[in-house]
C-alpha cells in the first residue's frame, strides 16, 4: 500500500537545477521522474470484525446471503492487494462441517447444497464461521486477517399466499395494500412480476399494492410472482405466486348487436314465424347476474282494442316471432327491444336494441275491375275495325309491381272474334277494340265477358266476382244519308220562261230508299219552287230581273221523311239564257181533244214521246205531272197509263166549258220538258159525250142512226140542239174537223 503523501510526491514531479553558490544556474532546470515501488507492507482488513446475519430456511444453495468486505491499502491491481476469502471453521460442525461455501474472490457466502438440504429439516439454530481474508492472491504467502460470521437460522416465512379477490372499480386511495410477503432472511430485495402486466407493486417491506382501479372486463385475473432477491438480484428461493381475481361489478350494460339491414318477412306468414333473435352482449362476468340479460318488447306496443300483438318476444332468448296480429305488406316496422341485465331485476343496466322488419308483399290480391258492369255501349254498324270501344280499369291490391301485372281475356260473348283486347302489361287498364265489321242483321248486340287475372301465381283465395266485367255492345242500324243522284244540278232557262214551268226534277240516288222531302234553302229571289215529294223544280213566277248569261245558285235540301235529322244539301245552278225569238214555238202543243162536263169517266191520252228523236231516245219510263199553276192543279188530274203515256182527266165535277191549255211536265231520263195539252171542254149530252154534229162522230154508228130516226119527230129538241151546235160552230168553227180523241176512261184503264 502506498501512503497518500507519497502518491502526492509522485504526482508532483520535481525539477532539478544545478547552480553555483552564488546562485548561477549551471544546468537545468531538468524534470526528474521518481518511481516509488510498492511493497506489501499493508495488512488486509475486514469491514467488520463480526458479521451477524439471519439465514432463512429454504434459501437456495449457492445464492449468497452475505458479502464479506475487506480492504488492503497496497497498490491496487497488484498481488499486494489481491484478496482471497476462506472459511476457516464452522461451529457447530453439525450436521455437516461444510454447510456453507464462500466464494474466494467475491467473499460471497452461500449455503452449500448439503447445507441447504439439511437446513430445511433442522430446527432453528445458529452457526458461527471463522473467516479469513489474505492478500497476494492464491500464493501461499501474504498478510491475512480473520472475522466471525454469526449466522442465525430462522424459520421461513415465505409461505404460499391465498388468491386475492379484488373488486373492480374500487374507490379507495391508491396505492392500496392488498397483501404482505416476508422473507425472513436478511439483505432481501422484493421484486414483483405480474402476468399479464398489471398495476401492482411491492415495497421494500414486502407489502403488495394495487396502484389503480382494476377493470374486470379488460383483465379478470392476474398472476403475481414475488421474488426475494439478494443485493445482486439473485433469487433466494422460488418466487411466491399470488393469484389476483378481479371481482365483477355490474358496470357494463348489455350491448345491442349492430343494427343490420331490415329483416324481410313475407306478409301472411303464420304466427310463430321466426323474425330474428336479439342477442345483446353483456361484458360483465359470464354466468353472473351482471351478465344475465333478459328482453322486453318496447315497441310496437299492443294496439288498444286488438287481441294479441304483432310480434312476440321470448324474454330469455331474445327470439322475436310473429304474433297473432296480421301485418300489411309494405310496412316498415321498427322493433324496440329492451335488454336488461341482472335478470331484469331492479337496478339492472339496459340498452334498447332496434331492428326494422319489412313486411314484403305476396301475390295475395287478385286484380279486379273497378266497375264490373258498364253502361251498354252503342256502336253504329259502320264503325271501322280498330275503333276503341271501351277502356276497362282494373286494380290490384298488391304492392309488388310483378304481382300487379295483369292478363286480360274475353271469356265469353265474342262471336266471330269480333272484338279484341289490348293492354300494356303494367298499366292497369285494357282497351276493348272492334276487330271486324259489325252487322246489325247478323248480331244486333254482344254481351262480352272480360276477365282479368294476375300474371303471377296467386296466393290464397282465388279471384272474386270483381275479376269479371260484362260489356254490352249494341249495334246500331245505320240508315244512309239521303243522297242525290247528282253531285250538283244545272239547268239552262230562257229569261222569258213563264211561271209554272218545270225546270228539272231532283231525285234520290237510290230509288229504294225511304221517301225524301225536298225544300229550297236560299231561293232569295223567290223565282223557284220545288215539289216537296217529287223534287220537281218549277219557276214560281216570271223570271223578272234575271239577265241572260247570269247564274243563279240555290241550295236544295233533301230530308229523310222518316228521320228528318238525316238530310243532304245539293246546289242547283240555273243558267239564264236569252229569250227565244218570238217565231219559235215555246212549247210543243198537243192536238186538241174533247171532254164533256159534268165529268164523265173520260180522259185524254197524253203521249210523253216527242217528235224530236234526240229527246225521245232511251227506255226509261216517262213521268207526267201537271204544271204548277194552282188552278190547273185544282181542275185537272194526270195519272200514268203505261211507260210512255198518261191519262189526263177532269178533277172537278164541273168545269167551265171552253178550250183549255193544260201544262203537263214530262220527265224522262233526267230530261224534262213541258207540253201544253189543249182540251176542249163541252157540255155532255145524254150519251155522256160532247154535243156536236152527229155525222162527224166516229166509232158510234148505232147511236148516230138512232139520232137520225128521231130527228124529224123531236124537232123542238132538234132546234134546241141546232142552236147549241150553231153556238159551238161559231165559237170553235175550226175544231169541228178534228176527230174525237176522247175515249171513255173505263176502256182505257
Ligand atoms: C451470535 O448470535 C446469537 C444469536 O443472536 C447470540 O446468542 C450469540 O451471542 C452471538 N455470538 C456472538 C459471538 O456474538
Ligand atoms: C268492312 O267494311 C268496309 C267498309 O264497308 C269494307 O271496305 C271492308 O271490305 C269490310 N271488311 C270485311 C272484312 O268485310
Ligand atoms: C245559296 O247558298 C249558296 C251556298 O252558300 C251560295 O253559293 C248561293 O249564292 C246562295 N244563293 C243565294 C241566292 O243566296
Ligand atoms: C200505251 O197506251 C197507248 C194508248 O192506249 C198505246 O197507243 C201505246 O201503244 C201503249 N204503249 C205501250 C208501250 O203499251
XYZ file of N, CA, C and O in Angstrom, residues 464-599:
544
model
N -112.202 -13.051 -57.134
C -113.606 -12.865 -56.764
C -114.427 -12.430 -57.965
O -113.955 -12.464 -59.105
N -115.668 -12.026 -57.740
C -116.535 -11.636 -58.858
C -116.019 -10.385 -59.567
O -116.329 -10.163 -60.734
N -115.201 -9.601 -58.860
C -114.693 -8.371 -59.469
C -113.709 -8.621 -60.599
O -113.327 -7.702 -61.313
N -113.302 -9.859 -60.770
C -112.343 -10.161 -61.826
C -113.032 -10.311 -63.182
O -112.389 -10.587 -64.168
N -114.324 -10.140 -63.203
C -115.084 -10.277 -64.443
C -115.841 -8.984 -64.696
O -116.427 -8.436 -63.772
N -115.802 -8.520 -65.917
C -116.586 -7.340 -66.280
C -117.415 -7.703 -67.514
O -116.932 -8.407 -68.400
N -118.628 -7.232 -67.509
C -119.503 -7.520 -68.630
C -119.718 -6.233 -69.416
O -120.060 -5.210 -68.846
N -119.466 -6.315 -70.702
C -119.643 -5.151 -71.566
C -120.717 -5.505 -72.589
O -120.583 -6.503 -73.302
N -121.747 -4.698 -72.609
C -122.811 -4.929 -73.576
C -122.629 -3.948 -74.729
O -122.498 -2.748 -74.507
N -122.550 -4.492 -75.921
C -122.389 -3.646 -77.106
C -123.660 -3.786 -77.943
O -124.059 -4.900 -78.292
N -124.293 -2.666 -78.193
C -125.494 -2.675 -79.022
C -125.113 -2.147 -80.397
O -124.486 -1.095 -80.507
N -125.477 -2.890 -81.425
C -125.150 -2.477 -82.786
C -126.304 -1.627 -83.308
O -127.463 -2.019 -83.216
N -125.959 -0.451 -83.781
C -126.983 0.465 -84.286
C -127.091 0.306 -85.790
O -126.080 0.360 -86.492
N -128.323 0.168 -86.214
C -128.527 0.091 -87.648
C -128.218 1.460 -88.238
O -128.575 2.492 -87.677
N -127.500 1.456 -89.369
C -127.144 2.731 -89.977
C -128.024 2.964 -91.200
O -128.057 2.156 -92.119
N -128.809 4.031 -91.140
C -129.612 4.413 -92.300
C -128.759 5.383 -93.090
O -128.288 6.370 -92.543
N -128.520 5.109 -94.361
C -127.637 6.007 -95.102
C -128.258 7.393 -95.242
O -129.480 7.545 -95.243
N -127.436 8.369 -95.348
C -127.893 9.750 -95.513
C -128.595 9.870 -96.856
O -128.260 9.152 -97.804
N -129.550 10.743 -96.907
C -130.170 10.969 -98.209
C -129.072 11.360 -99.200
O -128.135 12.058 -98.839
N -129.235 10.884 -100.423
C -128.213 11.198 -101.415
C -128.908 11.513 -102.744
O -129.881 10.845 -103.127
N -128.434 12.544 -103.379
C -128.996 12.915 -104.681
C -128.331 12.071 -105.751
O -127.223 11.561 -105.567
N -129.020 11.962 -106.890
C -128.421 11.172 -107.957
C -127.344 11.959 -108.704
O -126.690 11.437 -109.574
N -127.209 13.243 -108.390
C -126.136 14.046 -108.988
C -125.400 14.760 -107.886
O -125.974 15.028 -106.816
N -124.136 15.072 -108.160
C -123.369 15.869 -107.211
C -123.942 17.280 -107.142
O -123.998 17.894 -106.085
N -124.330 17.798 -108.300
C -124.965 19.122 -108.352
C -125.852 19.131 -109.604
O -125.714 18.284 -110.489
N -126.747 20.089 -109.610
C -127.704 20.144 -110.722
C -127.553 21.473 -111.451
O -127.238 22.487 -110.824
N -127.767 21.399 -112.743
C -127.727 22.630 -113.533
C -128.907 22.614 -114.497
O -129.347 21.549 -114.930
N -129.416 23.792 -114.759
C -130.477 23.895 -115.769
C -130.316 25.224 -116.509
O -129.880 26.215 -115.896
N -130.561 25.217 -117.767
C -130.499 26.455 -118.538
C -131.930 26.882 -118.879
O -132.726 26.076 -119.374
N -132.211 28.119 -118.566
C -133.607 28.584 -118.672
C -133.628 29.923 -119.406
O -132.869 30.831 -119.028
N -134.445 30.049 -120.450
C -134.595 31.373 -121.054
C -135.235 32.319 -120.043
O -136.080 31.890 -119.246
N -134.809 33.567 -120.059
C -135.321 34.522 -119.069
C -136.815 34.761 -119.265
O -137.485 35.258 -118.370
N -137.323 34.350 -120.438
C -138.745 34.606 -120.693
C -139.629 33.475 -120.202
O -140.831 33.502 -120.405
N -139.021 32.461 -119.538
C -139.800 31.303 -119.109
C -140.952 31.763 -118.221
O -140.732 32.521 -117.261
N -142.183 31.309 -118.518
C -143.323 31.750 -117.703
C -143.340 31.035 -116.361
O -142.684 30.012 -116.173
N -144.128 31.568 -115.469
C -144.294 30.959 -114.161
C -144.887 29.575 -114.345
O -145.677 29.342 -115.256
N -144.525 28.667 -113.480
C -145.097 27.331 -113.510
C -144.369 26.393 -114.431
O -144.757 25.234 -114.569
N -143.288 26.859 -115.080
C -142.573 25.978 -115.996
C -141.688 25.028 -115.200
O -141.006 25.438 -114.259
N -141.754 23.752 -115.618
C -140.904 22.766 -114.957
C -139.483 22.926 -115.476
O -139.246 22.961 -116.675
N -138.535 23.047 -114.530
C -137.146 23.198 -114.943
C -136.420 21.853 -114.928
O -135.752 21.480 -115.862
N -136.531 21.131 -113.838
C -135.889 19.823 -113.740
C -136.435 19.119 -112.500
O -137.167 19.710 -111.699
N -136.090 17.842 -112.356
C -136.536 17.081 -111.186
C -135.311 16.518 -110.481
O -134.431 15.914 -111.109
N -135.251 16.728 -109.164
C -134.159 16.188 -108.346
C -134.616 14.838 -107.814
O -135.772 14.699 -107.367
N -133.729 13.861 -107.893
C -134.130 12.520 -107.464
C -133.092 11.953 -106.489
O -131.901 12.295 -106.566
N -133.533 11.062 -105.617
C -132.542 10.362 -104.763
C -131.724 9.396 -105.606
O -132.209 8.911 -106.626
N -130.496 9.105 -105.157
C -129.632 8.209 -105.916
C -130.166 6.788 -105.868
O -130.026 6.044 -106.811
N -130.759 6.435 -104.730
C -131.277 5.075 -104.607
C -132.792 5.167 -104.547
O -133.339 5.636 -103.553
N -133.484 4.723 -105.593
C -134.944 4.848 -105.612
C -135.595 3.996 -104.532
O -136.739 4.237 -104.160
N -134.818 3.012 -103.980
C -135.401 2.117 -102.983
C -135.398 2.752 -101.598
O -136.010 2.239 -100.675
N -134.645 3.829 -101.421
C -134.503 4.406 -100.090
C -135.834 4.995 -99.629
O -136.764 5.162 -100.405
N -135.876 5.301 -98.357
C -137.114 5.848 -97.802
C -137.406 7.203 -98.457
O -136.497 7.883 -98.929
N -138.681 7.581 -98.498
C -139.062 8.796 -99.231
C -138.375 10.039 -98.692
O -138.086 10.130 -97.508
N -138.095 10.968 -99.593
C -137.417 12.203 -99.212
C -138.383 13.370 -99.322
O -139.373 13.315 -100.068
N -138.060 14.393 -98.565
C -138.812 15.652 -98.676
C -137.836 16.718 -99.108
O -136.806 16.918 -98.469
N -138.169 17.377 -100.223
C -137.264 18.370 -100.783
C -137.712 19.755 -100.383
O -138.907 20.028 -100.244
N -136.755 20.639 -100.220
C -137.098 22.042 -99.968
C -135.954 22.911 -100.447
O -134.801 22.463 -100.513
N -136.285 24.159 -100.791
C -135.268 25.114 -101.227
C -134.731 25.808 -100.002
O -135.487 26.177 -99.095
N -133.426 25.996 -99.987
C -132.828 26.595 -98.793
C -132.770 28.121 -98.929
O -133.222 28.843 -98.060
N -132.203 28.572 -100.000
C -131.964 30.021 -100.048
C -132.355 30.619 -101.412
O -131.556 31.253 -102.080
N -133.572 30.357 -101.773
C -134.096 30.974 -103.004
C -134.524 32.400 -102.678
O -135.703 32.708 -102.511
N -133.511 33.266 -102.565
C -133.813 34.608 -102.046
C -134.656 35.422 -103.046
O -135.411 36.295 -102.633
N -134.562 35.101 -104.336
C -135.353 35.856 -105.313
C -136.792 35.360 -105.402
O -137.648 36.021 -105.972
N -137.013 34.156 -104.861
C -138.358 33.602 -104.920
C -138.779 33.203 -106.322
O -139.959 33.104 -106.617
N -137.813 32.953 -107.174
C -138.107 32.603 -108.562
C -138.585 31.158 -108.685
O -139.234 30.770 -109.622
N -138.139 30.346 -107.719
C -138.328 28.908 -107.906
C -139.252 28.336 -106.850
O -139.479 28.936 -105.791
N -139.815 27.152 -107.175
C -140.487 26.378 -106.152
C -140.185 24.913 -106.450
O -139.811 24.558 -107.560
N -140.238 24.071 -105.371
C -139.914 22.659 -105.552
C -141.050 21.850 -104.979
O -141.652 22.215 -103.947
N -141.389 20.782 -105.623
C -142.429 19.876 -105.113
C -141.817 19.061 -104.001
O -140.807 18.373 -104.204
N -142.426 19.127 -102.840
C -141.837 18.509 -101.653
C -141.586 17.019 -101.857
O -140.535 16.496 -101.506
N -142.568 16.350 -102.492
C -142.463 14.905 -102.608
C -141.681 14.455 -103.834
O -140.935 13.495 -103.777
N -141.849 15.170 -104.951
C -141.294 14.644 -106.190
C -139.955 15.243 -106.546
O -139.228 14.664 -107.344
N -139.595 16.387 -105.982
C -138.325 17.008 -106.309
C -138.380 17.785 -107.608
O -137.344 18.160 -108.150
N -139.586 18.074 -108.138
C -139.684 18.855 -109.368
C -139.500 20.322 -109.060
O -140.076 20.838 -108.101
N -138.649 20.962 -109.869
C -138.392 22.388 -109.661
C -139.085 23.160 -110.779
O -138.889 22.864 -111.960
N -139.904 24.103 -110.397
C -140.619 24.948 -111.347
C -140.234 26.374 -111.125
O -139.728 26.734 -110.059
N -140.543 27.173 -112.146
C -140.453 28.611 -111.905
C -141.697 28.994 -111.135
O -142.813 28.574 -111.451
N -141.486 29.760 -110.056
C -142.620 30.144 -109.222
C -143.248 31.401 -109.759
O -144.429 31.661 -109.527
N -142.504 32.184 -110.459
C -143.010 33.436 -111.033
C -142.168 33.760 -112.252
O -141.106 33.132 -112.447
N -142.614 34.686 -113.076
C -141.797 35.071 -114.220
C -140.439 35.526 -113.737
O -140.318 36.116 -112.657
N -139.391 35.229 -114.503
C -138.027 35.476 -114.043
C -137.683 36.945 -114.265
O -136.801 37.290 -115.063
N -138.390 37.788 -113.575
C -138.156 39.214 -113.718
C -136.834 39.585 -113.063
O -136.591 39.223 -111.914
N -136.035 40.298 -113.791
C -134.752 40.765 -113.227
C -133.601 39.856 -113.590
O -132.456 40.225 -113.402
N -133.911 38.655 -114.083
C -132.820 37.764 -114.470
C -132.257 38.215 -115.794
O -133.007 38.582 -116.691
N -130.932 38.244 -115.888
C -130.318 38.697 -117.130
C -129.656 37.506 -117.811
O -129.046 36.659 -117.127
N -129.773 37.436 -119.119
C -129.133 36.326 -119.838
C -127.638 36.290 -119.533
O -127.003 37.339 -119.394
N -127.129 35.077 -119.360
C -125.698 34.934 -119.044
C -125.457 34.852 -117.551
O -124.400 34.383 -117.121
N -126.433 35.275 -116.742
C -126.248 35.200 -115.289
C -126.455 33.767 -114.802
O -127.051 32.945 -115.500
N -125.954 33.551 -113.578
C -126.164 32.272 -112.919
C -126.899 32.526 -111.631
O -126.690 33.544 -110.986
N -127.768 31.586 -111.298
C -128.487 31.709 -110.033
C -128.322 30.377 -109.317
O -128.683 29.314 -109.849
N -127.690 30.435 -108.146
C -127.414 29.194 -107.393
C -128.298 29.158 -106.160
O -128.315 30.108 -105.382
N -129.003 28.085 -106.017
C -129.771 27.884 -104.777
C -129.385 26.512 -104.232
O -128.935 25.638 -104.968
N -129.563 26.399 -102.930
C -129.291 25.107 -102.291
C -130.614 24.383 -102.106
O -131.617 24.997 -101.728
N -130.592 23.106 -102.378
C -131.790 22.289 -102.207
C -131.480 21.266 -101.130
O -130.420 20.632 -101.155
N -132.397 21.145 -100.201
C -132.194 20.203 -99.106
C -133.135 19.033 -99.279
O -134.293 19.217 -99.635
N -132.591 17.819 -99.025
C -133.423 16.625 -99.026
C -133.400 16.064 -97.627
O -132.328 15.848 -97.063
N -134.605 15.851 -97.075
C -134.701 15.289 -95.726
C -135.301 13.910 -95.828
O -136.212 13.676 -96.628
N -134.775 13.013 -94.980
C -135.391 11.698 -94.879
C -136.762 11.909 -94.249
O -136.859 12.457 -93.149
N -137.787 11.456 -94.907
C -139.138 11.707 -94.410
C -139.347 11.033 -93.061
O -140.052 11.554 -92.202
N -138.699 9.866 -92.870
C -138.891 9.160 -91.605
C -138.017 9.745 -90.512
O -138.351 9.711 -89.338
N -136.883 10.253 -90.900
C -135.946 10.741 -89.885
C -135.426 12.096 -90.350
O -134.396 12.176 -91.026
N -136.110 13.151 -89.977
C -135.798 14.470 -90.554
C -134.377 14.943 -90.229
O -133.879 15.851 -90.888
N -133.746 14.358 -89.243
C -132.387 14.823 -88.946
C -131.412 14.364 -90.015
O -130.326 14.933 -90.155
N -131.762 13.357 -90.749
C -130.868 12.889 -91.818
C -131.197 13.698 -93.060
O -132.297 13.606 -93.594
N -130.264 14.486 -93.460
C -130.524 15.398 -94.570
C -129.283 15.561 -95.424
O -128.171 15.248 -94.997
N -129.516 16.027 -96.630
C -128.402 16.311 -97.530
C -128.750 17.574 -98.308
O -129.922 17.904 -98.493
N -127.727 18.274 -98.714
C -127.936 19.539 -99.425
C -127.177 19.454 -100.741
O -126.072 18.908 -100.796
N -127.775 19.960 -101.804
C -127.121 19.966 -103.094
C -127.335 21.343 -103.715
O -128.299 22.047 -103.374
N -126.418 21.725 -104.543
C -126.592 23.047 -105.156
C -127.239 22.885 -106.543
O -127.007 21.912 -107.245
N -128.052 23.860 -106.870
C -128.753 23.873 -108.162
C -128.398 25.196 -108.832
O -128.609 26.268 -108.252
N -127.784 25.076 -109.995
C -127.341 26.277 -110.705
C -128.264 26.476 -111.924
O -128.408 25.566 -112.744
N -128.857 27.645 -111.970
C -129.728 27.983 -113.113
C -128.957 28.966 -114.001
O -128.467 29.988 -113.507
N -128.768 28.582 -115.214
C -128.146 29.497 -116.181
C -129.263 30.169 -116.965
O -130.142 29.487 -117.490
N -129.234 31.468 -116.995
C -130.274 32.222 -117.728
C -129.837 32.421 -119.169
O -128.694 32.798 -119.434
N -130.763 32.103 -120.051
C -130.490 32.227 -121.485
C -131.314 33.380 -122.049
O -132.253 33.860 -121.419
N -130.890 33.746 -123.234
C -131.661 34.789 -123.937
C -133.057 34.258 -124.242
O -133.239 33.054 -124.444
N -134.040 35.152 -124.261
C -135.394 34.730 -124.624
C -135.387 34.300 -126.087
O -134.773 34.960 -126.928
N -136.005 33.165 -126.420
C -136.020 32.726 -127.812
C -136.816 33.702 -128.678
O -137.686 34.424 -128.156
N -136.508 33.748 -129.948
C -137.203 34.687 -130.838
C -138.696 34.356 -130.861
O -139.084 33.195 -130.649
N -139.506 35.318 -131.119
C -140.964 35.199 -130.983
C -141.523 34.108 -131.875
O -142.489 33.451 -131.520
N -140.883 33.889 -133.083
C -141.435 32.928 -134.027
C -141.301 31.500 -133.528
O -142.143 30.656 -133.837
N -140.269 31.276 -132.767
C -140.043 29.904 -132.312
C -141.120 29.502 -131.325
O -141.461 30.275 -130.443
N -141.721 28.319 -131.537
C -142.764 27.889 -130.611
C -142.146 27.625 -129.230
O -141.074 27.027 -129.130
N -142.789 28.141 -128.250
C -142.223 27.978 -126.916
C -142.430 26.573 -126.424
O -141.531 25.968 -125.858
N -143.611 26.078 -126.689
C -143.866 24.766 -126.128
C -144.526 23.927 -127.203
O -145.308 24.438 -128.008
N -144.214 22.656 -127.190
C -144.926 21.792 -128.133
C -146.395 21.693 -127.738
O -146.719 21.578 -126.543
N -147.247 21.815 -128.748
C -148.697 21.731 -128.494
C -149.183 20.367 -128.879
O -148.795 19.805 -129.906
N -149.942 19.847 -127.964
C -150.553 18.543 -128.244
C -151.920 18.829 -128.852
O -152.608 19.741 -128.387
N -152.290 18.090 -129.907
C -153.573 18.367 -130.585
C -154.763 18.388 -129.625
O -154.737 17.744 -128.585
N -155.745 19.148 -130.051
C -156.900 19.391 -129.203
C -157.720 18.124 -129.038
O -157.860 17.329 -129.958
N -158.250 17.919 -127.821
C -159.150 16.806 -127.555
C -160.407 17.367 -126.949
O -160.438 18.523 -126.556
N -161.377 16.517 -126.812
C -162.662 16.942 -126.246
C -162.976 16.159 -125.007
O -162.723 14.962 -124.936
N -163.525 16.868 -124.046
C -164.049 16.215 -122.848
C -165.321 16.942 -122.498
O -165.414 18.143 -122.695
N -166.299 16.206 -121.995
C -167.529 16.893 -121.659
C -167.666 17.056 -120.170
O -167.047 16.320 -119.386
N -168.445 18.050 -119.812
C -168.705 18.340 -118.404
C -170.185 18.417 -118.208
O -170.904 18.834 -119.145
N -170.812 18.031 -117.136
C -170.204 17.454 -115.929
C -169.383 16.204 -116.249
O -169.670 15.501 -117.205
N -168.464 15.923 -115.347
C -167.425 14.937 -115.622
C -168.001 13.550 -115.842
O -168.856 13.097 -115.095
